[in-house]
CSV table of C-alpha atoms and ligand atoms in Angstrom, one decimal:
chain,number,residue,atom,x,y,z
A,1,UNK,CA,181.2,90.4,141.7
A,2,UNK,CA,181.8,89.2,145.0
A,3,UNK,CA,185.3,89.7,146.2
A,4,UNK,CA,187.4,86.4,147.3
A,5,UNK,CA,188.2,88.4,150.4
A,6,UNK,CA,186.4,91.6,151.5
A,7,UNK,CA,187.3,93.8,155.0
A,8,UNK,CA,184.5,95.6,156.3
A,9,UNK,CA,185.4,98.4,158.7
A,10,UNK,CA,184.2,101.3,160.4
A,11,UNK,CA,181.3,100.1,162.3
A,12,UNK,CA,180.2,101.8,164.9
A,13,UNK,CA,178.2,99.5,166.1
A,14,UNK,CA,178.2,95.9,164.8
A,15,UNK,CA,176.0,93.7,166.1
A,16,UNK,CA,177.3,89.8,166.7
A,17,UNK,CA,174.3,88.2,167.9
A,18,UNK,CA,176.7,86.2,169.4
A,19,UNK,CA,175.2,84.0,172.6
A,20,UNK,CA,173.5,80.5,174.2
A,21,UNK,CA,172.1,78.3,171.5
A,22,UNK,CA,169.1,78.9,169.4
A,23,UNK,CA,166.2,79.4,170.5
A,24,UNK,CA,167.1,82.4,172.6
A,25,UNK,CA,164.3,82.9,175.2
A,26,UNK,CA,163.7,85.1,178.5
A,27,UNK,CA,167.3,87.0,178.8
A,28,UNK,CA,168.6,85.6,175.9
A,29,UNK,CA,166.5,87.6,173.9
A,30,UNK,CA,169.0,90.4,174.8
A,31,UNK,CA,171.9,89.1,173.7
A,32,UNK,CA,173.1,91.3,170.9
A,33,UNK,CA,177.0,90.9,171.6
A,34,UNK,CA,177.9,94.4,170.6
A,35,UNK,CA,181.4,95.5,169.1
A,36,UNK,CA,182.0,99.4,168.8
A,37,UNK,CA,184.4,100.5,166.8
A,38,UNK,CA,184.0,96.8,165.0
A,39,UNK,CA,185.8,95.0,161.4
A,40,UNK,CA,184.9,92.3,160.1
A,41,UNK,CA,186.4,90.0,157.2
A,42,UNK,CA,184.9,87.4,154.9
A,43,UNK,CA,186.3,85.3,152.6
A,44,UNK,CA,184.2,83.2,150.0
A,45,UNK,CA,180.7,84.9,150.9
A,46,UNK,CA,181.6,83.5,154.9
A,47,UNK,CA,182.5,85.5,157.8
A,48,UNK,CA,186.4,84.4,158.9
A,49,UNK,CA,186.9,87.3,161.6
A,50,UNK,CA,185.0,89.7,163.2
A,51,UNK,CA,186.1,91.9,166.4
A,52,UNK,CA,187.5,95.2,167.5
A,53,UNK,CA,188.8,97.5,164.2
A,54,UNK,CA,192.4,97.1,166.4
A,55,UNK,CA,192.6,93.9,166.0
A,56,UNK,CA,190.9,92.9,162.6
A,57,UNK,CA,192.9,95.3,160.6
A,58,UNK,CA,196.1,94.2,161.7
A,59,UNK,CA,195.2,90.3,160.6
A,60,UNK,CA,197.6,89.3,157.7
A,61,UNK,CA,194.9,88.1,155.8
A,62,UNK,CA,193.5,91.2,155.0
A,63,UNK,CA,196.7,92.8,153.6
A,64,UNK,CA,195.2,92.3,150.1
A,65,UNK,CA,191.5,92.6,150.9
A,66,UNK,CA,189.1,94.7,149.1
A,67,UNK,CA,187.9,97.1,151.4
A,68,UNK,CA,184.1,97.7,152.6
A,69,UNK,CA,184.0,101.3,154.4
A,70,UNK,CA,180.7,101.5,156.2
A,71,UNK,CA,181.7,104.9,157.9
A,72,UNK,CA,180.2,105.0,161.1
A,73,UNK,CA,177.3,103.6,161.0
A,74,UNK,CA,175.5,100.1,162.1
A,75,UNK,CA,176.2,96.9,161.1
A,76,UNK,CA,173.8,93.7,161.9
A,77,UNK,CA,173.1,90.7,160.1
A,78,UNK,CA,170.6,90.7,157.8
A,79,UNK,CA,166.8,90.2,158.8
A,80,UNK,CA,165.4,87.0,158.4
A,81,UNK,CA,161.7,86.8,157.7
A,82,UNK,CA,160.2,83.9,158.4
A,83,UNK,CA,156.2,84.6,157.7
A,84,UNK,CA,155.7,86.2,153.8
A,85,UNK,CA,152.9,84.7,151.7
A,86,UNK,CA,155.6,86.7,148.9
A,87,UNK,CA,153.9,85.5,145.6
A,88,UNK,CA,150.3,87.1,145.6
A,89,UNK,CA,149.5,88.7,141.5
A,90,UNK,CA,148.5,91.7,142.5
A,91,UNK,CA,147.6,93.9,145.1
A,92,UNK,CA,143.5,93.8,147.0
A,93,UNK,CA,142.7,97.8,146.6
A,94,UNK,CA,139.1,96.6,146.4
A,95,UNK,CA,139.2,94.6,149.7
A,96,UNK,CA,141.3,98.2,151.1
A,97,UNK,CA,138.8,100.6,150.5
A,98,UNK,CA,136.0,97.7,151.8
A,99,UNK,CA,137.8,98.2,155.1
A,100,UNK,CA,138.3,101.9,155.1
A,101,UNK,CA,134.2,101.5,154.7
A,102,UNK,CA,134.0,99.8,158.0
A,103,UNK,CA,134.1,95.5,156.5
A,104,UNK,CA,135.7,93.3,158.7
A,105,UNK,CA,138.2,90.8,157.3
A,106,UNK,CA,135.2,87.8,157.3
A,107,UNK,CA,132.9,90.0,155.7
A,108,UNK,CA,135.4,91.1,153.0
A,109,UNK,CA,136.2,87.6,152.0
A,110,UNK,CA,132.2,86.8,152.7
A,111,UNK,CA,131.4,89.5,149.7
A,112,UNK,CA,134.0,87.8,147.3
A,113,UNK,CA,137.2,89.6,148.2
A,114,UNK,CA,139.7,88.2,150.3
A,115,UNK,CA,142.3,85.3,149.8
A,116,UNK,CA,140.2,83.7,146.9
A,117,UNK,CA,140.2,86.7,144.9
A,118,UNK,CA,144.0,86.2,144.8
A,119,UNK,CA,143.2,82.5,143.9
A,120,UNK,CA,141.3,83.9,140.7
A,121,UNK,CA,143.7,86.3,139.8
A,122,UNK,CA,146.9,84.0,140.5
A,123,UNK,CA,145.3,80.8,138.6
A,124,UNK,CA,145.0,83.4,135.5
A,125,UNK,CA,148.1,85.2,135.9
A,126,UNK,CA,151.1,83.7,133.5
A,127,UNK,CA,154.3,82.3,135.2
A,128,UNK,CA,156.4,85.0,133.7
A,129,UNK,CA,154.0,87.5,135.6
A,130,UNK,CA,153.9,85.9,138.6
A,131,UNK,CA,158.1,85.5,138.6
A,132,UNK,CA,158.2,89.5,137.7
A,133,UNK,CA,155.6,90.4,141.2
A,134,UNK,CA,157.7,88.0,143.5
A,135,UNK,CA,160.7,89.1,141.8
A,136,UNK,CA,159.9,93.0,142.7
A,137,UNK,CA,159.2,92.0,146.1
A,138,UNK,CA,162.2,90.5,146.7
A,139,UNK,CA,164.4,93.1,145.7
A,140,UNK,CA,162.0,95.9,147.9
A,141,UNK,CA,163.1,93.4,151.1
A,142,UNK,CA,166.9,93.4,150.2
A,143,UNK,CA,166.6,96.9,149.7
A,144,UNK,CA,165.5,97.0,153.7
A,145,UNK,CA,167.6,94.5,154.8
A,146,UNK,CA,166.3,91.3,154.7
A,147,UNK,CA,168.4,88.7,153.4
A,148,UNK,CA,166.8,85.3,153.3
A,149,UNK,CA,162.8,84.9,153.2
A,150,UNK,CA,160.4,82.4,154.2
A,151,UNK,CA,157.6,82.1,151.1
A,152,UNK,CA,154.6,80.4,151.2
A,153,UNK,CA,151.9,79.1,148.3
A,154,UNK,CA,148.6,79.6,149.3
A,155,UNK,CA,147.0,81.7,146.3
A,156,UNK,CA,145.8,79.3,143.8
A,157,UNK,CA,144.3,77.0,146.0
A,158,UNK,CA,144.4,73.5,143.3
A,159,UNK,CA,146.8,71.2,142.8
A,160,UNK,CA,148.4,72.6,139.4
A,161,UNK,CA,148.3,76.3,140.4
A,162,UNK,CA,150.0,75.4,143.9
A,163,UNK,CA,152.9,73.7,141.8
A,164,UNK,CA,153.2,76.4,139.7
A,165,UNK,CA,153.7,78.9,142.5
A,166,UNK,CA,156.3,77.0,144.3
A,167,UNK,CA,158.2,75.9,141.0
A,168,UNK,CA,158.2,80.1,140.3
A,169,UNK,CA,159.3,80.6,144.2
A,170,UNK,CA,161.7,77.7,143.5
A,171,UNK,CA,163.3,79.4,140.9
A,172,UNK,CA,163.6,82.6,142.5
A,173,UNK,CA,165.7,81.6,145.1
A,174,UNK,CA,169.0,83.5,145.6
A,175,UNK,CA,167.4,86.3,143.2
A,176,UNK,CA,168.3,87.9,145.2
A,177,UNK,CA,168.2,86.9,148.5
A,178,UNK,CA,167.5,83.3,149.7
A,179,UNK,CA,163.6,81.6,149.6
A,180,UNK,CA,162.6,78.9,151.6
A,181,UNK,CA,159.4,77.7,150.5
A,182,UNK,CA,156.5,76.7,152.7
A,183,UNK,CA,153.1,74.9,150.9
A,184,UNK,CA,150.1,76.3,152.1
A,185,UNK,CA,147.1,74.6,150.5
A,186,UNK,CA,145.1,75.1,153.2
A,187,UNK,CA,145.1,78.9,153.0
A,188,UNK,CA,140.8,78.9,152.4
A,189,UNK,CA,138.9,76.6,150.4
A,190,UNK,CA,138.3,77.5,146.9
A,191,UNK,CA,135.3,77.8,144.7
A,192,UNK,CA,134.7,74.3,143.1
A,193,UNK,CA,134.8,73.4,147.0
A,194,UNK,CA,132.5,75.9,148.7
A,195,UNK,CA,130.6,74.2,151.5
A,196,UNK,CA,132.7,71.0,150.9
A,197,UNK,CA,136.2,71.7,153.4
A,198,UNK,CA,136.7,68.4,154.5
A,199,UNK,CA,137.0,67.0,150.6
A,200,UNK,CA,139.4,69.6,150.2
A,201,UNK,CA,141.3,68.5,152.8
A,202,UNK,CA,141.3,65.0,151.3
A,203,UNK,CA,142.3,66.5,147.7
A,204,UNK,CA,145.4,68.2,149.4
A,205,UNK,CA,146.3,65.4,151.5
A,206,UNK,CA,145.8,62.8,148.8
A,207,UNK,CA,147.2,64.4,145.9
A,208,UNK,CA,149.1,67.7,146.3
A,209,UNK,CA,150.8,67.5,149.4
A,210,UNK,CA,152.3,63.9,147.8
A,211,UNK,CA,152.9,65.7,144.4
A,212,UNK,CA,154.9,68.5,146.4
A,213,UNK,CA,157.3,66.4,148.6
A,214,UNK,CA,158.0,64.2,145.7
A,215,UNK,CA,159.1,67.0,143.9
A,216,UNK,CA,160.7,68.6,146.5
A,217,UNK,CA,159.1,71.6,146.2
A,218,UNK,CA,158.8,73.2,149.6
A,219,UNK,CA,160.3,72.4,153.2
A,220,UNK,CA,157.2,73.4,155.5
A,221,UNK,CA,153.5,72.8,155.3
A,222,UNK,CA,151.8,75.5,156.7
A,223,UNK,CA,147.7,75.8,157.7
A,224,UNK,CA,145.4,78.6,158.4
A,225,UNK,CA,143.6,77.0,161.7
A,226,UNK,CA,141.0,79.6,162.7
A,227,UNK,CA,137.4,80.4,163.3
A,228,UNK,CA,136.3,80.8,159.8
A,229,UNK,CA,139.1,78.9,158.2
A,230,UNK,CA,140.2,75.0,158.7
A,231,UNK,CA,139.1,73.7,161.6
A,232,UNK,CA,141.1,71.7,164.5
A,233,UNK,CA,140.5,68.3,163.2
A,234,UNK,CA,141.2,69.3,159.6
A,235,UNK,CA,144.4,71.3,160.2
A,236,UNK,CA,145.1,67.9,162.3
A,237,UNK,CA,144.9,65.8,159.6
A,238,UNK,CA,146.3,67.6,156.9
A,239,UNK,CA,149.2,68.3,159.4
A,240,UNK,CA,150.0,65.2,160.7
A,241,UNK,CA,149.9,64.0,156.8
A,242,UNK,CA,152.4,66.6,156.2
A,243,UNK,CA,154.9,65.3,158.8
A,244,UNK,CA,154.5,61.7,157.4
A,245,UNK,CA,156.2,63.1,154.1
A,246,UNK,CA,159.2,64.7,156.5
A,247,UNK,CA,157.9,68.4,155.6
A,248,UNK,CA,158.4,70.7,158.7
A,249,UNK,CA,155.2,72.5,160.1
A,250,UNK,CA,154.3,76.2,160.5
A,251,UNK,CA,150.4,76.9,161.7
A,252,UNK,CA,148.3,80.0,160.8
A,253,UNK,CA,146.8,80.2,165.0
A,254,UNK,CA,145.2,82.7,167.1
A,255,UNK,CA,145.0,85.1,164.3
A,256,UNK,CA,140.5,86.3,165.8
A,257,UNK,CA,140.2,82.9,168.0
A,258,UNK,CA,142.2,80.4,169.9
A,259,UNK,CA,140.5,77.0,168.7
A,260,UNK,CA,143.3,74.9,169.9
A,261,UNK,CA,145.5,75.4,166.9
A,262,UNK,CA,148.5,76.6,169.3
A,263,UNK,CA,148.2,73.4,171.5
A,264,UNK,CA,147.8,71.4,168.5
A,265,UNK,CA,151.6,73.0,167.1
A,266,UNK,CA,153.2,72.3,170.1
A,267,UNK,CA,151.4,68.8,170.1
A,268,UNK,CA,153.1,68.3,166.7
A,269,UNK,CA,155.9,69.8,167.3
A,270,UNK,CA,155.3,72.5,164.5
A,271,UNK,CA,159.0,74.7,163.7
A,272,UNK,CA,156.7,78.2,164.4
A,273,UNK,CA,153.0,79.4,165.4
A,274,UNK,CA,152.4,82.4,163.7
A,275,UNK,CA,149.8,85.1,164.8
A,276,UNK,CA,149.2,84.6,168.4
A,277,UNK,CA,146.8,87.4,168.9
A,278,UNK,CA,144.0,85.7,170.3
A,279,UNK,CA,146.4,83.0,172.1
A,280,UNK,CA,144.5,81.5,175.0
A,281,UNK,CA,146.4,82.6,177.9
A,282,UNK,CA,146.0,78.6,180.0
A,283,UNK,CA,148.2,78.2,176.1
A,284,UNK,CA,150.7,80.3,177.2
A,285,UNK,CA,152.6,78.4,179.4
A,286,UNK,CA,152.5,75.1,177.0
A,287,UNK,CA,153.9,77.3,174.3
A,288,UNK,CA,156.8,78.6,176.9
A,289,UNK,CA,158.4,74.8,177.5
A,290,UNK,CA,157.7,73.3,173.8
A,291,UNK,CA,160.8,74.1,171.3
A,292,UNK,CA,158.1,75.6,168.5
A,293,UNK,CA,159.1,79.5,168.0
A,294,UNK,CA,155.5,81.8,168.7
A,295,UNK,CA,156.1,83.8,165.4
A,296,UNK,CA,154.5,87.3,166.1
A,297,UNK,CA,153.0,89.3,163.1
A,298,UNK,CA,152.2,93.2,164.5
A,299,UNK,CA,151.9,94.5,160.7
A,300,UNK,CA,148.5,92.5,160.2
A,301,UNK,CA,147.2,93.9,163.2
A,302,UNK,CA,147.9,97.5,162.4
A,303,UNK,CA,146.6,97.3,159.0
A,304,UNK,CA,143.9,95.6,160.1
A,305,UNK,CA,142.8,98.6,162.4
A,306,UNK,CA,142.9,96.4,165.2
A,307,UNK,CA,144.8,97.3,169.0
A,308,UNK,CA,144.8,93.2,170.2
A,309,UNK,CA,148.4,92.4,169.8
A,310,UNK,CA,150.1,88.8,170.7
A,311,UNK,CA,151.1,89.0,174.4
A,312,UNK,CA,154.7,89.1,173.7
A,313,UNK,CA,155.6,89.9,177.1
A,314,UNK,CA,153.5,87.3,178.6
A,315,UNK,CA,154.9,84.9,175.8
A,316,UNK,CA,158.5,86.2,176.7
A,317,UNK,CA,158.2,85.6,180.7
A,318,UNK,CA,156.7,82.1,179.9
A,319,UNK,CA,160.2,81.4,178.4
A,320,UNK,CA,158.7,81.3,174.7
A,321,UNK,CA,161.2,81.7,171.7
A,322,UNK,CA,159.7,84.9,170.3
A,323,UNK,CA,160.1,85.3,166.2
A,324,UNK,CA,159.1,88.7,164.6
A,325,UNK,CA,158.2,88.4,160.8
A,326,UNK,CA,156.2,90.7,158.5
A,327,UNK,CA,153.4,88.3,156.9
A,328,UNK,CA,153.9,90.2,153.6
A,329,UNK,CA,150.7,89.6,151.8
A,330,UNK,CA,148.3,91.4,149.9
A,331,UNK,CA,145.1,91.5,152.0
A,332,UNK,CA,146.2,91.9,155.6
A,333,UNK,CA,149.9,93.3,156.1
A,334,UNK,CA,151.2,94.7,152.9
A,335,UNK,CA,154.6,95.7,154.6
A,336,UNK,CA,157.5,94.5,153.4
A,337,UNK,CA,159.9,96.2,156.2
A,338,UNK,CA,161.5,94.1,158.8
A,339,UNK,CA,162.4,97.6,160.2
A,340,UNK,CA,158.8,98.1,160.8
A,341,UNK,CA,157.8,95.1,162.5
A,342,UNK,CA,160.8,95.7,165.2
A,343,UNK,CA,159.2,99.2,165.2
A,344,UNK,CA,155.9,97.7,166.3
A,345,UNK,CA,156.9,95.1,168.1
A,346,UNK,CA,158.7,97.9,170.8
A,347,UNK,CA,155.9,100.8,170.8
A,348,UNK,CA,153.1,98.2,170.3
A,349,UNK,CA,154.3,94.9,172.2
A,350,UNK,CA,156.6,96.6,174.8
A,351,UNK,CA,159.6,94.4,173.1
A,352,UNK,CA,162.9,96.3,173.4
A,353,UNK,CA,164.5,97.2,170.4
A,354,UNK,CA,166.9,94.0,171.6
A,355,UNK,CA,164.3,91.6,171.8
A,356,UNK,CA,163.1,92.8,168.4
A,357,UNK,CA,166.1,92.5,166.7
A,358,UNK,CA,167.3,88.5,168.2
A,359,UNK,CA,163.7,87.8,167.5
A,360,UNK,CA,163.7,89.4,164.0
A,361,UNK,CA,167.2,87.8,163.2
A,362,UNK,CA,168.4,84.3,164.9
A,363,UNK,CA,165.2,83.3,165.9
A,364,UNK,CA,163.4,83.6,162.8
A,365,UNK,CA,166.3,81.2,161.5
A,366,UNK,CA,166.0,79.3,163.9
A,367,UNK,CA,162.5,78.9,163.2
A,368,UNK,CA,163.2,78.0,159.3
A,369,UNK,CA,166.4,75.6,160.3
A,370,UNK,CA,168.8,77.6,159.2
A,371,UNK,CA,170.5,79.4,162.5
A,372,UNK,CA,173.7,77.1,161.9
A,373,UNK,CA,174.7,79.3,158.6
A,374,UNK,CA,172.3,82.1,159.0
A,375,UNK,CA,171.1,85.0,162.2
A,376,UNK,CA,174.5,85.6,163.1
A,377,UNK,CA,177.9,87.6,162.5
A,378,UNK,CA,180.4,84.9,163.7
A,379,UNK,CA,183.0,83.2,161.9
A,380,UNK,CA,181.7,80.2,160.0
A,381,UNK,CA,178.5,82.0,159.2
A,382,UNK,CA,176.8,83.3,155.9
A,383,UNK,CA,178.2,86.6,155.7
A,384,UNK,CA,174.4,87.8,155.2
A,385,UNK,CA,174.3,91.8,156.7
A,386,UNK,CA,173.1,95.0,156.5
A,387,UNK,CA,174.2,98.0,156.9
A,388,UNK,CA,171.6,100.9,158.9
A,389,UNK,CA,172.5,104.5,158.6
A,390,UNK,CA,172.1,105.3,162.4
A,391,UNK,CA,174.8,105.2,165.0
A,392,UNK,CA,172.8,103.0,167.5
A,393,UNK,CA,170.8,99.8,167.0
A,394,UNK,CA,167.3,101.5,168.8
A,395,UNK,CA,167.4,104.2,165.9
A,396,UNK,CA,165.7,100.9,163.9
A,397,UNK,CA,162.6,100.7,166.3
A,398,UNK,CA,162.1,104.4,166.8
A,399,UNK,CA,162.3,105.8,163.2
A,400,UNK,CA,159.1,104.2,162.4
A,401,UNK,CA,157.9,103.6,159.2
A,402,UNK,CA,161.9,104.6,157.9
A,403,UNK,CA,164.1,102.6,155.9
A,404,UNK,CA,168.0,103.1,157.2
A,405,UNK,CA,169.5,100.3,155.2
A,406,UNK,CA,172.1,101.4,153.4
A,407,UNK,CA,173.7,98.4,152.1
A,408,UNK,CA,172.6,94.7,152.0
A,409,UNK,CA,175.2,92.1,151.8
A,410,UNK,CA,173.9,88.4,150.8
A,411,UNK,CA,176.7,85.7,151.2
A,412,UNK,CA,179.6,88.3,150.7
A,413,UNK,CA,178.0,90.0,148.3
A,414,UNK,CA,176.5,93.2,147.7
A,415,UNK,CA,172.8,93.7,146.5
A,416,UNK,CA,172.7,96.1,143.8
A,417,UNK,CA,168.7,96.1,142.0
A,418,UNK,CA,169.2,95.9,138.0
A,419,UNK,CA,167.8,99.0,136.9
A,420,UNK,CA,164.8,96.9,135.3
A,421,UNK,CA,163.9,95.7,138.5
A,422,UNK,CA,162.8,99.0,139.9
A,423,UNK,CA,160.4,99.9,137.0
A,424,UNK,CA,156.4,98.7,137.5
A,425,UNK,CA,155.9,95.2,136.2
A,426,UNK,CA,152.8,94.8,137.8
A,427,UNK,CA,151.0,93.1,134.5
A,428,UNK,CA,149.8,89.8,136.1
A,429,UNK,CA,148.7,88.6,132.4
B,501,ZN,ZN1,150.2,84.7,157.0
């Protein structure tokens, strides 16, 4: 039940956010806003006051408030992340061990593995299965913090199992913590196309991108523009077909080559660029003055054995608006922790644990259109939070691999998993 009006005190630390306008870039990527010794008071499932405990506590309006005693510890809003491909069937352990054996990532998905495995295992899998493995997800992510996610298609790869995965991700909004779906037909080509990428490209830009808007199924198109994926004038035109219906963009770039996918984001003024790892550094700069967030992914690198990570200090001193996400997925980063990507985004990108947490918050909503309601803890915002059990903010990035959320607050509300939820489902029919 959410209280009509809730007082949270005893923060240590709480962590505002407060600061210039979205996109925060060079400095402003350090702007925490920091209130020791901090309340905070919501009303409705919004933040109405937040400052020193002094002040907070002596409001009138929290006379009658139910109280929310966080003892000391650190309070920040809740993570935002804005890269998940969430709904997936089941897990690759084949494609795991293939690696572990010394595959790359194109010879994986050369041998039959890879993102078209999902396709055959998600087109099979029933709705009610595919509900129960997003659903699990999303309550693993609440339970470290993150309250609103960005969730992309991507896994069936036609133009009824596509539907079917954003109606499921549709539905599974505010269960508990907020989607926003992205369409991602243009994650690989499928079987019935092999050899044939450019009448894929047609099918998806004919008839399921149109099928999607009209049912307003997702807000961003996304593409996977890449040396072995889509190429530059494919991602073009499915991209620039995808704007025609008024979806935002997001592009797949940079991930083992720079083919021109960044410039082409910034060209289209894409919301994000995710990946960045093989940005070409004449890119950097461009990427610096547009207003598209570089969206950095550090968990696909590490799981994919690799050491090349995005140039996020050469990204940062360009004046680019930095994002951190996880790219929750089953084949390259299965890492659900927004504590771990700020983790590797300071001991593997040199970000400080600042930079980590404006990029892993406010500019990931920024990113998905949301930093009006969402990124923040100031009055008139979503009172989305968490609560770490640590005393100081850099405990998040240097307890690798930890999770110190305590409690997870989604629009006044605490997130509490039915005890069904944390059982296996992992059936996918
Ligand atoms: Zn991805």
């Amino acid at each position: 039940m959410m209280p009509k009006r809730l007082l949270v005190r005893g923060a240590r630390q709480l962590l505002t956010l407060r600061g210039s306008a979205p996109p925060r870039r060079g400095a402003g990527l350090k702007e925490l806003s920091i209130i020791e010794n901090a309340a905070m008071v919501v009303e409705d499932g919004q933040i109405t006051a937040v400052g020193p405990a002094s002040r907070i506590e002596n409001l009138a309006t929290v006379r009658h408030a139910e109280e929310l005693n966080v003892r000391g510890r650190v309070v920040m809003p809740g993570f935002v992340d804005s890269h998940t491909h969430l709904l997936y069937g089941a897990p690759r352990l084949e494609d795991f061990e293939m690696r572990i054996a010394g595959r790359s990532y194109e010879e994986i998905a050369a041998a039959g593995g890879g993102i078209a495995s999902s396709a055959k295992k998600v087109r099979r899998a029933s709705q009610a299965a595919l509900r129960a493995q997003a659903q699990r997800e999303l309550w693993r992510m609440a339970a470290c913090g993150t309250t609103t996610v960005e969730a992309k298609s991507g896994y069936a790869l036609d133009g009824p199992g596509e539907l079917r995965c954003l109606r499921v991700l549709d539905g599974l909004d505010g269960q508990p913590i907020e989607v926003l779906p992205t369409f991602l037909g243009a994650h690989a080509v499928p079987e019935e196309f092999h050899g044939r990428s450019d009448a894929y490209i047609d099918y998806l830009v004919s008839e399921v991108m149109p099928a999607v808007a009209a049912r307003k199924l997702a807000r961003f198109v996304d593409v996977y523009c890449d040396r072995n994926a889509f190429s530059l004038p494919q991602a073009r035109r499915y991209l620039e077909a995808a704007r025609r219906l008024g979806f935002g963009l997001r592009v797949h770039a940079a991930q083992f080559a720079d083919i021109g996918a960044v410039a082409l984001a910034v060209e289209l003024g894409a919301h994000s660029v995710d990946h960045l790892e093989r940005i070409d550094p004449a890119v950097i700069p461009v990427l610096g003055r547009s207003s598209t967030v570089a969206t950095l992914l550090p968990g696909s690198v590490l799981f994919l054995g690799g050491s090349q990570h995005a140039p996020a200090r050469a990204l940062i001193e360009a004046g680019a608006a930095v994002a951190l996400a996880t790219d929750y997925n089953p084949g390259t980063s299965p890492m659900w922790n927004m504590q771990m990507a700020v983790a590797l985004a300071c001991t593997q990108m040199r970000m400080t644990p600042a930079e980590a947490i404006v990029a892993a918050t406010v500019n990931a909503a920024y990113s998905l259109g949301i930093a009006d309601r969402t990124g923040t803890l100031e009055s008139g915002k979503q009172a989305d939070f968490v609560v770490l059990d640590a005393g100081d903010y850099r405990e998040i990035g240097y307890y690798f691999g930890a999770n110190l959320a305590v409690m997870t607050v989604k629009n006044g509300r605490l997130l509490e998993p039915p005890e069904e939820e944390s059982t296996d489902g992992k059936e996918t029919g």
